[in-house]
XYZ file of C-alpha atoms in Angstrom:
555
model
C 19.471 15.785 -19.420
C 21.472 13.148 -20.121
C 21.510 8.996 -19.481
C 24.207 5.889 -19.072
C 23.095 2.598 -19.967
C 24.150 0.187 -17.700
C 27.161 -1.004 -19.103
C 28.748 2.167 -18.529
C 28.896 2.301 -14.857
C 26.722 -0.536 -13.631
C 29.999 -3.027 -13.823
C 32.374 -0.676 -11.750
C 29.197 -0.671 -8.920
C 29.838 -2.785 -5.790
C 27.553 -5.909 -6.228
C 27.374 -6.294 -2.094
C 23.724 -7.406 -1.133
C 22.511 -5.784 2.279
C 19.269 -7.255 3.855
C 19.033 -9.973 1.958
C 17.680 -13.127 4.059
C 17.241 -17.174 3.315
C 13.548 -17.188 4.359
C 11.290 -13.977 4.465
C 8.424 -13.351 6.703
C 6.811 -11.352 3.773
C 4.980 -12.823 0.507
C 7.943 -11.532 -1.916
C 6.639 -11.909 -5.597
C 6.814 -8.132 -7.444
C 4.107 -6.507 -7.247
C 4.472 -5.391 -11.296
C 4.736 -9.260 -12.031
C 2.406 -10.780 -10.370
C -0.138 -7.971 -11.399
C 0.552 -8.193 -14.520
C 0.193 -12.126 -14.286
C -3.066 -11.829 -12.124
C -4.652 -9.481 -15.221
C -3.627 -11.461 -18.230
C -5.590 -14.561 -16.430
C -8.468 -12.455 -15.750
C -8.513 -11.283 -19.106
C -8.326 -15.209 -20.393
C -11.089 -16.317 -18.039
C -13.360 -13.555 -18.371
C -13.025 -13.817 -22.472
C -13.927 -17.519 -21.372
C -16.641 -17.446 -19.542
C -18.191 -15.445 -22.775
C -17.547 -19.158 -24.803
C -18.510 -21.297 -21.911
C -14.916 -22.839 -21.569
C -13.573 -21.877 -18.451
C -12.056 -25.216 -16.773
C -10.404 -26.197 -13.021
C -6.712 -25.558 -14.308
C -7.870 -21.625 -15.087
C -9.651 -21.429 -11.798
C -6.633 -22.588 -9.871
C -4.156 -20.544 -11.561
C -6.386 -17.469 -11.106
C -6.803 -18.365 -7.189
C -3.010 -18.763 -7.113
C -2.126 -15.571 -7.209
C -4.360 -13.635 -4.637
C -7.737 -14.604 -5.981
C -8.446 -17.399 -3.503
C -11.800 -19.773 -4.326
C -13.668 -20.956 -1.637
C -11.441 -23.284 1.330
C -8.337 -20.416 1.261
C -5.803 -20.245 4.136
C -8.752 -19.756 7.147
C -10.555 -22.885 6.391
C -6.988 -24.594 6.054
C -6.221 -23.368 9.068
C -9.544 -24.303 10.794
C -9.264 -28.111 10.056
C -12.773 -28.876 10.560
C -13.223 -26.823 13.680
C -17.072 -25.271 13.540
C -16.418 -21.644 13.673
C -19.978 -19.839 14.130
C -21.184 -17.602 10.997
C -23.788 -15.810 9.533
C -25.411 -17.639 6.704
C -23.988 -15.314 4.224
C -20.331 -14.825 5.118
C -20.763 -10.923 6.789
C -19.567 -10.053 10.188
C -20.813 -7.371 11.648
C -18.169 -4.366 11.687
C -16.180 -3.048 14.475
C -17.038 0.707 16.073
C -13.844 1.453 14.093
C -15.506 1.442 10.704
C -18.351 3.783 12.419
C -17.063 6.965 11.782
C -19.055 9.369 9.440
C -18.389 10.020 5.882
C -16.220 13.354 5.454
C -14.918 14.239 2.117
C -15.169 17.922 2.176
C -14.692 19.414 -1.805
C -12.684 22.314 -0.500
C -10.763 20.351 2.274
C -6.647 21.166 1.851
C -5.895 17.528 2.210
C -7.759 16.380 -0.567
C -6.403 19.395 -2.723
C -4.964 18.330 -5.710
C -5.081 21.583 -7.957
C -3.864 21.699 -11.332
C -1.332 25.228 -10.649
C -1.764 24.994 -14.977
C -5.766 25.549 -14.808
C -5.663 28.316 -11.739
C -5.104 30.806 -13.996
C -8.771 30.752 -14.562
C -9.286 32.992 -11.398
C -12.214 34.829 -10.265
C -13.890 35.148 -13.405
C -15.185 31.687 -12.532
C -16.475 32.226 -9.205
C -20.177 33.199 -10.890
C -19.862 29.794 -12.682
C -18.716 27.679 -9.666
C -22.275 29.191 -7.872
C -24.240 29.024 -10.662
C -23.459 24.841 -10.961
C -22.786 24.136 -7.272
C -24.929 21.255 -7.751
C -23.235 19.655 -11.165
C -19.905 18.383 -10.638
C -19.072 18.230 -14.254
C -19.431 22.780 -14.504
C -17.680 23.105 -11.663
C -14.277 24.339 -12.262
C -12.857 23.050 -9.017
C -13.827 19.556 -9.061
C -12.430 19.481 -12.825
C -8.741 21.314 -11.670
C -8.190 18.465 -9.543
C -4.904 16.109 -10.562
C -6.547 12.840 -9.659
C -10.320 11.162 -9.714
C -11.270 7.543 -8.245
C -14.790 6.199 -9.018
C -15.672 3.227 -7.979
C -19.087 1.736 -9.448
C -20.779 -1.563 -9.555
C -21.448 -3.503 -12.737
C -24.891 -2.691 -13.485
C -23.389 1.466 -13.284
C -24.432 1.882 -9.801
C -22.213 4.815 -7.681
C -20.254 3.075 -4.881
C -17.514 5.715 -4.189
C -16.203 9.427 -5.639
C -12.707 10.254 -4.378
C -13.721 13.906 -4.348
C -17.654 15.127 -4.326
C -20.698 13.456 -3.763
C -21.241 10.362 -6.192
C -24.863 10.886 -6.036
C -24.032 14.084 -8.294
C -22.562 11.844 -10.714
C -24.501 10.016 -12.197
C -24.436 10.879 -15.624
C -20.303 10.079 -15.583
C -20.839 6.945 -13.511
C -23.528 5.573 -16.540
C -20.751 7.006 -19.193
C -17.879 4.626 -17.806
C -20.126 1.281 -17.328
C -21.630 2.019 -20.776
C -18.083 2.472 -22.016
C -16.280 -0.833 -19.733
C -19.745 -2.855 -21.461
C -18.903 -1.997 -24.695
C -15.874 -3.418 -24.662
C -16.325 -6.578 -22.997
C -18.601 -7.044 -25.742
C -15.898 -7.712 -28.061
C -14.255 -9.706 -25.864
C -12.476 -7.174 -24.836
C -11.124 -5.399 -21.932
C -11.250 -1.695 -21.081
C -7.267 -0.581 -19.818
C -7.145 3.328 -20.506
C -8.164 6.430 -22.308
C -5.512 9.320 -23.014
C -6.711 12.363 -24.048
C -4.747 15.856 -23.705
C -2.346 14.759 -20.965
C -5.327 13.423 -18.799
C -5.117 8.877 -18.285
C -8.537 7.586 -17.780
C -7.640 4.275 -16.253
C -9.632 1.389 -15.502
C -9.618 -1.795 -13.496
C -12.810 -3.879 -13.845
C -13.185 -6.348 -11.146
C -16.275 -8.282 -11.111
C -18.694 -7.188 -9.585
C -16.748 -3.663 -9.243
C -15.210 -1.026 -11.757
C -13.067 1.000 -10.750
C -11.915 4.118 -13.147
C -8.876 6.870 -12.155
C -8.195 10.146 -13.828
C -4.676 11.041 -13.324
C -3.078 14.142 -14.261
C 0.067 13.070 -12.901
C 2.983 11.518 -14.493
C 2.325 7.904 -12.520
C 2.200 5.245 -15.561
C -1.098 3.283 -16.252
C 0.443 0.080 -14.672
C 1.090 2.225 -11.125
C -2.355 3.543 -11.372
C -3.669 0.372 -12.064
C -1.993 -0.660 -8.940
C -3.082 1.919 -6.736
C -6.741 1.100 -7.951
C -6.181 -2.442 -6.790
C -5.194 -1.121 -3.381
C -8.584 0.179 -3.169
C -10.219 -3.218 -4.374
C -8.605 -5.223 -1.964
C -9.431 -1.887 0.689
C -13.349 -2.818 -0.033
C -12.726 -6.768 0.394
C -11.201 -5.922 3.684
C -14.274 -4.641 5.166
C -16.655 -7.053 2.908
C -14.984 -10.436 1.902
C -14.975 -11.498 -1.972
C -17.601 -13.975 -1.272
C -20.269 -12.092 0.360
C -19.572 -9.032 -1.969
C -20.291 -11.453 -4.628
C -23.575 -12.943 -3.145
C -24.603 -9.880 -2.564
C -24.342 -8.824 -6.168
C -25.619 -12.370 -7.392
C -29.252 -11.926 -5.183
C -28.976 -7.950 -6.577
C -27.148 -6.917 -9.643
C -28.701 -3.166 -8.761
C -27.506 -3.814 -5.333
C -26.198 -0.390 -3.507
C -22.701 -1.113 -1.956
C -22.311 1.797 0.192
C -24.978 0.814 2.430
C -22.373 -2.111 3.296
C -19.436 0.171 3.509
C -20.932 3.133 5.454
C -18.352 4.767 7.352
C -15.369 2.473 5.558
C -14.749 5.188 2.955
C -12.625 7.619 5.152
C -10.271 3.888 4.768
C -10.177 4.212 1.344
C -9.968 8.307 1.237
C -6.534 8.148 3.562
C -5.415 5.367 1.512
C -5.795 7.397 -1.945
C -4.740 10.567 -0.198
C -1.230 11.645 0.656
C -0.623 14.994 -0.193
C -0.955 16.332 3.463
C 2.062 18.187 4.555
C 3.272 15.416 7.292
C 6.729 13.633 7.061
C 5.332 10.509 8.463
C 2.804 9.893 5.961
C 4.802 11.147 2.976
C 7.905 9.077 4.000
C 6.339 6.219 3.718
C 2.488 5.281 1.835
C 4.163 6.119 -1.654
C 7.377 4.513 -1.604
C 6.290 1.316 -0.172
C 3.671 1.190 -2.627
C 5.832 2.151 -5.422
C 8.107 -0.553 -4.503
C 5.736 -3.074 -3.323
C 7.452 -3.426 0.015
C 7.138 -2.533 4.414
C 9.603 -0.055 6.086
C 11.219 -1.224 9.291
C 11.939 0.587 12.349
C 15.320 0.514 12.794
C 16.192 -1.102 16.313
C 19.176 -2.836 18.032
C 19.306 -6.509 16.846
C 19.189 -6.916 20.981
C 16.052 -5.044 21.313
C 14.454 -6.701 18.413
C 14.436 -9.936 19.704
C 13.349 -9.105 23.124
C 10.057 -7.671 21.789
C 10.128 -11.253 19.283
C 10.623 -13.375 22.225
C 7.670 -11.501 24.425
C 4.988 -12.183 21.755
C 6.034 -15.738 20.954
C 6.232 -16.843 24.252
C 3.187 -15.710 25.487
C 1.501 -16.005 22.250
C 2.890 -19.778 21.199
C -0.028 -21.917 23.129
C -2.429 -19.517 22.112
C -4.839 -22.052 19.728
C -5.454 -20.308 15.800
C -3.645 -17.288 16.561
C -2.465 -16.835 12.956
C -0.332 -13.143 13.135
C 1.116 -10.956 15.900
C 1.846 -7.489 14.234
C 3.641 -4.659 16.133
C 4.149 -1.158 14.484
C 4.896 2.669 14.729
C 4.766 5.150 12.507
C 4.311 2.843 9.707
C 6.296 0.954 9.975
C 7.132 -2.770 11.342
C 8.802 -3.403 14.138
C 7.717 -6.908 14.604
C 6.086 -9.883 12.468
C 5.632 -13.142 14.094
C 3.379 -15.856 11.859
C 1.357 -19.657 12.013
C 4.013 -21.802 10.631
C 3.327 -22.185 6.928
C 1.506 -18.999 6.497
C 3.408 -15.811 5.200
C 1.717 -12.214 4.896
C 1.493 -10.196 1.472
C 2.825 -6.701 1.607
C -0.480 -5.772 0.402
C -2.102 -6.792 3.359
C 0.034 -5.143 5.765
C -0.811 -1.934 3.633
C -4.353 -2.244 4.654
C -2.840 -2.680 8.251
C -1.259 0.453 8.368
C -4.183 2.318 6.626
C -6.688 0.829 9.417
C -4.592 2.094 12.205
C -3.282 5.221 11.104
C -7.125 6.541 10.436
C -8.705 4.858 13.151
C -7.496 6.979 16.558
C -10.555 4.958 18.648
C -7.669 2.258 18.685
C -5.875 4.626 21.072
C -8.446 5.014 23.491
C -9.537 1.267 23.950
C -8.391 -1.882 23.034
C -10.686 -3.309 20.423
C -11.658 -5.970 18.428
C -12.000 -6.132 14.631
C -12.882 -8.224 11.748
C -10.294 -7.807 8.836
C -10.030 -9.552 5.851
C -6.957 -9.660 4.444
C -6.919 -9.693 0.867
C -3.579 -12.124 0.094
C -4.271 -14.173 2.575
C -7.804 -15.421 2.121
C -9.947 -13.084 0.170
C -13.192 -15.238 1.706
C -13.527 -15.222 5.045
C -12.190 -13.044 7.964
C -9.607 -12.707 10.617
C -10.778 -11.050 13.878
C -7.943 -8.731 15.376
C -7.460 -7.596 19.165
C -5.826 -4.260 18.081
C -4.454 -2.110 21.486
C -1.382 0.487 21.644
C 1.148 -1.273 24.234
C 0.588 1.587 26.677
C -0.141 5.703 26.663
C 4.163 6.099 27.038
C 4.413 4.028 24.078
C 2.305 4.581 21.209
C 3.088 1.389 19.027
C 0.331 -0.590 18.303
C -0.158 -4.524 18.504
C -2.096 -6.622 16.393
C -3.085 -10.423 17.189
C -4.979 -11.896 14.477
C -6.570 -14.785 15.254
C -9.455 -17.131 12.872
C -11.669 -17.533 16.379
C -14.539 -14.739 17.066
C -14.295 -15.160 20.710
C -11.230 -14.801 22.082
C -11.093 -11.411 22.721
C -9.986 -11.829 26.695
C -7.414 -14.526 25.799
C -5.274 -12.014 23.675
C -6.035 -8.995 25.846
C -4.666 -10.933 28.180
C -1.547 -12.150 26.531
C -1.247 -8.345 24.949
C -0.857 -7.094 28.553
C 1.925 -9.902 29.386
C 4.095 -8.541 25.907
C 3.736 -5.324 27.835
C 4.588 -5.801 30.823
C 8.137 -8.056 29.675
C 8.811 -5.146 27.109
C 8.573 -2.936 29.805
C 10.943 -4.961 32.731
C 13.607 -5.108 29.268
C 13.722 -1.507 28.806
C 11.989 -1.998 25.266
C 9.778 0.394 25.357
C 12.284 3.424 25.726
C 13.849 1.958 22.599
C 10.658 1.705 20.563
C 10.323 5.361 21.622
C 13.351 6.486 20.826
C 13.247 4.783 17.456
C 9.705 6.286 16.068
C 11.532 9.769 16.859
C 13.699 8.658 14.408
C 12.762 10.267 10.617
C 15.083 8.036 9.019
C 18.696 7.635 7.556
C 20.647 10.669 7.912
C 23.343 11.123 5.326
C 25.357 13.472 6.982
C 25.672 11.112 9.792
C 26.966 8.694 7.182
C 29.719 11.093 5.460
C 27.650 11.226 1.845
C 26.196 14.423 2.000
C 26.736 14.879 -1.746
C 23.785 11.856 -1.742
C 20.184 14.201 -1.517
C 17.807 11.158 -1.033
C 17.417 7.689 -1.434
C 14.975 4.507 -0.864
C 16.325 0.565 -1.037
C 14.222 -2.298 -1.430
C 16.148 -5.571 -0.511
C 14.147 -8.017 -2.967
C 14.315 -10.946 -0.774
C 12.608 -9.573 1.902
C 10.684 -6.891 0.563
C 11.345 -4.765 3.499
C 12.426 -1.210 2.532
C 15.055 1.651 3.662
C 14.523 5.286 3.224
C 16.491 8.447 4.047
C 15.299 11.203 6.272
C 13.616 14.038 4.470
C 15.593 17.379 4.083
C 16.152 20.382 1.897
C 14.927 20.871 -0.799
C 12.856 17.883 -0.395
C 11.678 18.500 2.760
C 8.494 20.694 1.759
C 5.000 19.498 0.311
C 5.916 20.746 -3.831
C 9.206 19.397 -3.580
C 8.744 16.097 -1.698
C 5.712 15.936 -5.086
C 8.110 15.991 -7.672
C 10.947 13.602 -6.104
C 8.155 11.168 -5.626
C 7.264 11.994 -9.321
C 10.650 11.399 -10.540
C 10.842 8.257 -8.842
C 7.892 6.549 -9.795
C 8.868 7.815 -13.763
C 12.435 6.110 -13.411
C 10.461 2.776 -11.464
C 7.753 2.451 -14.585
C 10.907 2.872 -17.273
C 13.030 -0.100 -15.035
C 10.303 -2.341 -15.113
C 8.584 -0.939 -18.182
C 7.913 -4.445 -19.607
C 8.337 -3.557 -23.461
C 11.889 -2.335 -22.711
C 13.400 -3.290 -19.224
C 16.470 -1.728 -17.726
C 18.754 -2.444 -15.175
C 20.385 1.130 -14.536
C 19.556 4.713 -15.419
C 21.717 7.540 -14.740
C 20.043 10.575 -15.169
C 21.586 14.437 -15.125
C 18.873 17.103 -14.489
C 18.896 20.634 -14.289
C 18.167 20.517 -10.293
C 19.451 16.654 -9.190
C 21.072 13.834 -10.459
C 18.896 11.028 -10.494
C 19.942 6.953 -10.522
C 17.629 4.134 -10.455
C 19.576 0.328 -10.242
C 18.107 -2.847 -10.236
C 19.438 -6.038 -9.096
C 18.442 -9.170 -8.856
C 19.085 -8.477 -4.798
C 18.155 -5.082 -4.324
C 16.672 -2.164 -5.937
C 18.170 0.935 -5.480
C 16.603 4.898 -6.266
C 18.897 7.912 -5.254
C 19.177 11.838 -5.506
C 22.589 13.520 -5.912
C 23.753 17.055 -5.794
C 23.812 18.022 -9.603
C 27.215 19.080 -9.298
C 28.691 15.847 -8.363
C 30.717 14.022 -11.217
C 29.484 10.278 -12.102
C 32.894 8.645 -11.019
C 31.981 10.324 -7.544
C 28.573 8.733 -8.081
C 29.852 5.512 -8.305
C 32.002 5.608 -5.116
C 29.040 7.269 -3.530
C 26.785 4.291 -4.045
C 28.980 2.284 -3.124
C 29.959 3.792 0.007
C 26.287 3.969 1.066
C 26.072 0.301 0.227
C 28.567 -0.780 2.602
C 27.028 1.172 5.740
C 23.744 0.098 4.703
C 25.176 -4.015 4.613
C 26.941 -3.153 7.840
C 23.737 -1.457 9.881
C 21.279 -4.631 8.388
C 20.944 -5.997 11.105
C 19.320 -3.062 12.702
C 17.729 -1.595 9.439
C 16.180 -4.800 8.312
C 14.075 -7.864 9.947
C 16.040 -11.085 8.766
C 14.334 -13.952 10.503
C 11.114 -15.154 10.087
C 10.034 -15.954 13.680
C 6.811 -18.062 13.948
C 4.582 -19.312 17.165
């Protein structure tokens, strides 16, 4: 293996910008900054709150970047209008959320095995009977590459990504006895590496939330994921009535409040199933802290923009419209003023593709969206425009009752989208698996994904040999999220790595436009590289208006 720095071929690159846009529809800050930014104040506050000092200038800077006091965006929005509540802040939840619990041990798509433990072998299936009930003797649950716990200040079990939690307990008191021990120093509990195994943690008041990761994602990126999962729980909860909750109870159990929510946070932790159209997209736009677009005719596009706006536009405290496919956006119309965080959207996704009631009924669900307004809720009519068009529609609104007013204007979209011929082309598009170098003339290019920065709306090739199966698409998306942590790796940021491997050449670039992750044939010399990259730049700047979304349309 062997590595450039940038200055030996990041000059001769193209520096052409495709997708890049004067004003986004998307909440663009990086998602390594502004975590990064969002822990050092929580640090600073919490080591404050131990003196007594914490003042107004802290408080606003921590609700400035996602952790919004009371009065966020909703009560902006409301200007004084009375919107009915319960006294504490909870909405009931949607049939949606009423599915049962099912997080089978032995279940294949929760099957993370370490292949370096199996060698174990039948000389542990006495053993695995013998401590059936004890997680921590049972071979199986240990093999596994990743662990999320999720427990409650006072060391009560909220959530086991695999097994029972109530089996637990002993580990659940280990890692609040550990995260208290800390914080008694003033302190803050990050990770524990031991023998190739991170123990990672990410304490959010009331919560803590610990990861074991066997795989080669960096602390930061699992740190990440785990606040995925935080914000997961807020959607279904609200900050403020998960913290009133725990104020009136400290020994408070939170799963009787999430019943039937954690299949939300198993699909979004889980995506090692063997299905292009969840592996194409849950780990790259996390990675990269950004939304795939369905590609569509610029035409099209604003057809389906100029359905939901204009029957949508008198609509009172509508705040989104959000269509999508497979993933991925085909459609964002906003409130003037108000943007969406690619966060939230993420919880979007997740919602509808584990829910499949929403294709049987329209339906209408509270949703808090993290970014936005971490207090109160939004309440979404959520409906697929019709059974010959499986794209989904979401109208967010900040009124409870207005359920029949956006079923109504839902079934107008419909109906225009269908008199423009829209609906074939939404079809035809989510049959589309994405980019398809040969199509392009770069065969010699394996893979790639591009982020355009000032959107954050993202680009990714089609899957195919010898990426296109389950172990293979694993280790790309490994080698990807190693070259992401070492460009942003704060101690020692880079703007280009070339990279020759036994199997691939790898290149990661990052500009202050774009950021840019490719696979190459290992054969191919790094002057062909070059012209490569750029060649793929200049279809990809010449196609933008069909890959990307570069308006920001509002009501």
């Amino acid at each position: 293996m062997s590595e450039s720095q940038p200055s030996d071929i990041g000059s001769e690159l193209n520096r052409c910008e495709p997708g890049s846009c004067q004003e986004s529809m998307l909440i663009t800050a990086d998602s390594i900054e502004e975590f990064s930014q969002e822990i050092s104040i929580s640090l600073a506050e919490n080591g404050a709150e131990k003196n007594g000092t914490v003042d107004d200038g802290q408080k606003k800077q921590s609700a400035s970047v996602g952790e919004e006091v009371a009065g966020g965006n909703i009560t902006k929005i409301q200007d004084g209008l009375n919107v009915d509540k319960d006294s504490d802040g909870a909405m009931s939840k949607s049939s949606s959320f009423s599915s049962a619990k099912s997080r089978d041990l032995t279940a294949s798509c929760t099957s993370l095995v370490d292949d370096g433990n199996a060698a174990a072998g039948s000389s542990l299936v006495a053993e695995e009977e013998r401590d059936a009930e004890d997680y921590l003797h049972d071979p199986i649950f240990l093999r596994k590459k990743r662990h999320v716990f999720i427990l409650s200040s006072a060391g009560k079990p909220i959530y086991s990504m695999h097994g029972n939690e109530d089996k637990l307990a002993t580990l659940f008191g280990v890692m609040q006895a550990l995260v208290s021990f800390v914080q008694s120093n003033n302190d803050s509990m990050k990770s524990i590496h031991a023998m190739g195994v991170k123990f990672v943690f990410l304490v959010k008041s009331p919560l803590i939330l610990v990861a074991i990761s066997r795989t080669n994602h960096s602390v930061q990126q699992v740190q990440l994921q785990l606040t995925d999962v935080y914000n997961q729980i807020l959607s279904t909860l609200t900050l403020m009535h998960m913290q009133k909750t725990f104020e009136r109870r400290k020994n408070f159990d939170l799963r009787r409040l999430l019943a039937g929510s954690e299949r939300l946070i198993d699909h979004l932790l889980v995506n090692d199933k063997c299905d292009h159209k969840l592996v194409t997209n849950n780990p790259f736009s996390f990675m990269t802290h950004s939304v795939r677009i369905l590609p569509l005719q610029p035409s099209v596009r604003e057809n389906i923009i100029g359905a939901i706006q204009n029957n949508c536009s008198k609509i009172k405290n509508l705040v989104f419209a959000v269509l999508i496919a497979n993933n991925k956006l085909i459609a964002l119309v906003r409130m003037k003023k108000y943007f969406i965080h690619p966060a939230d959207l993420r919880l979007i996704f997740n919602l509808i593709e584990c829910s499949e009631s929403f294709k049987s009924a329209e339906s209408w669900t509270p949703i808090c969206l993290p970014k936005f307004d971490s207090s109160g809720f939004l309440y979404a009519h959520v409906s697929y425009l019709s059974e010959d068009c499986q794209a989904c529609l979401l109208l967010l609104s900040i009124e409870r009752d207005v359920f029949y007013v956006l079923k109504e204007a839902k079934q107008k979209i419909t109906d225009k989208l269908r008199r423009s011929n829209c609906l074939e082309a939404i079809n035809e598009a989510m049959n589309n698996k994405g980019v398809k170098l040969q199509n392009i003339g770069i065969p010699e290019i394996r893979h790639f994904i591009y982020k355009s920065k000032s959107n954050a709306q993202l680009l990714c090739s089609e899957l195919t040999v010898p990426y296109s199966s389950i172990d293979q698409f694993k280790r790309l998306e490994g080698m990807y999220f190693e070259l992401h942590h070492r460009i942003h790796n704060s101690g020692r940021p880079v703007k280009l790595i070339y990279q020759m491997q036994e199997k691939e050449i790898l290149l990661a670039w990052v500009t202050q436009a774009y950021e840019l992750f490719a696979a190459f044939e290992p054969t191919v010399h790094r002057n062909d590289v070059i012209n490569l990259v750029n060649k793929l730049l200049k279809w990809i700047k010449k196609e933008e208006n069909s890959l990307f979304i570069l308006s920001a349309p509002t009501f």
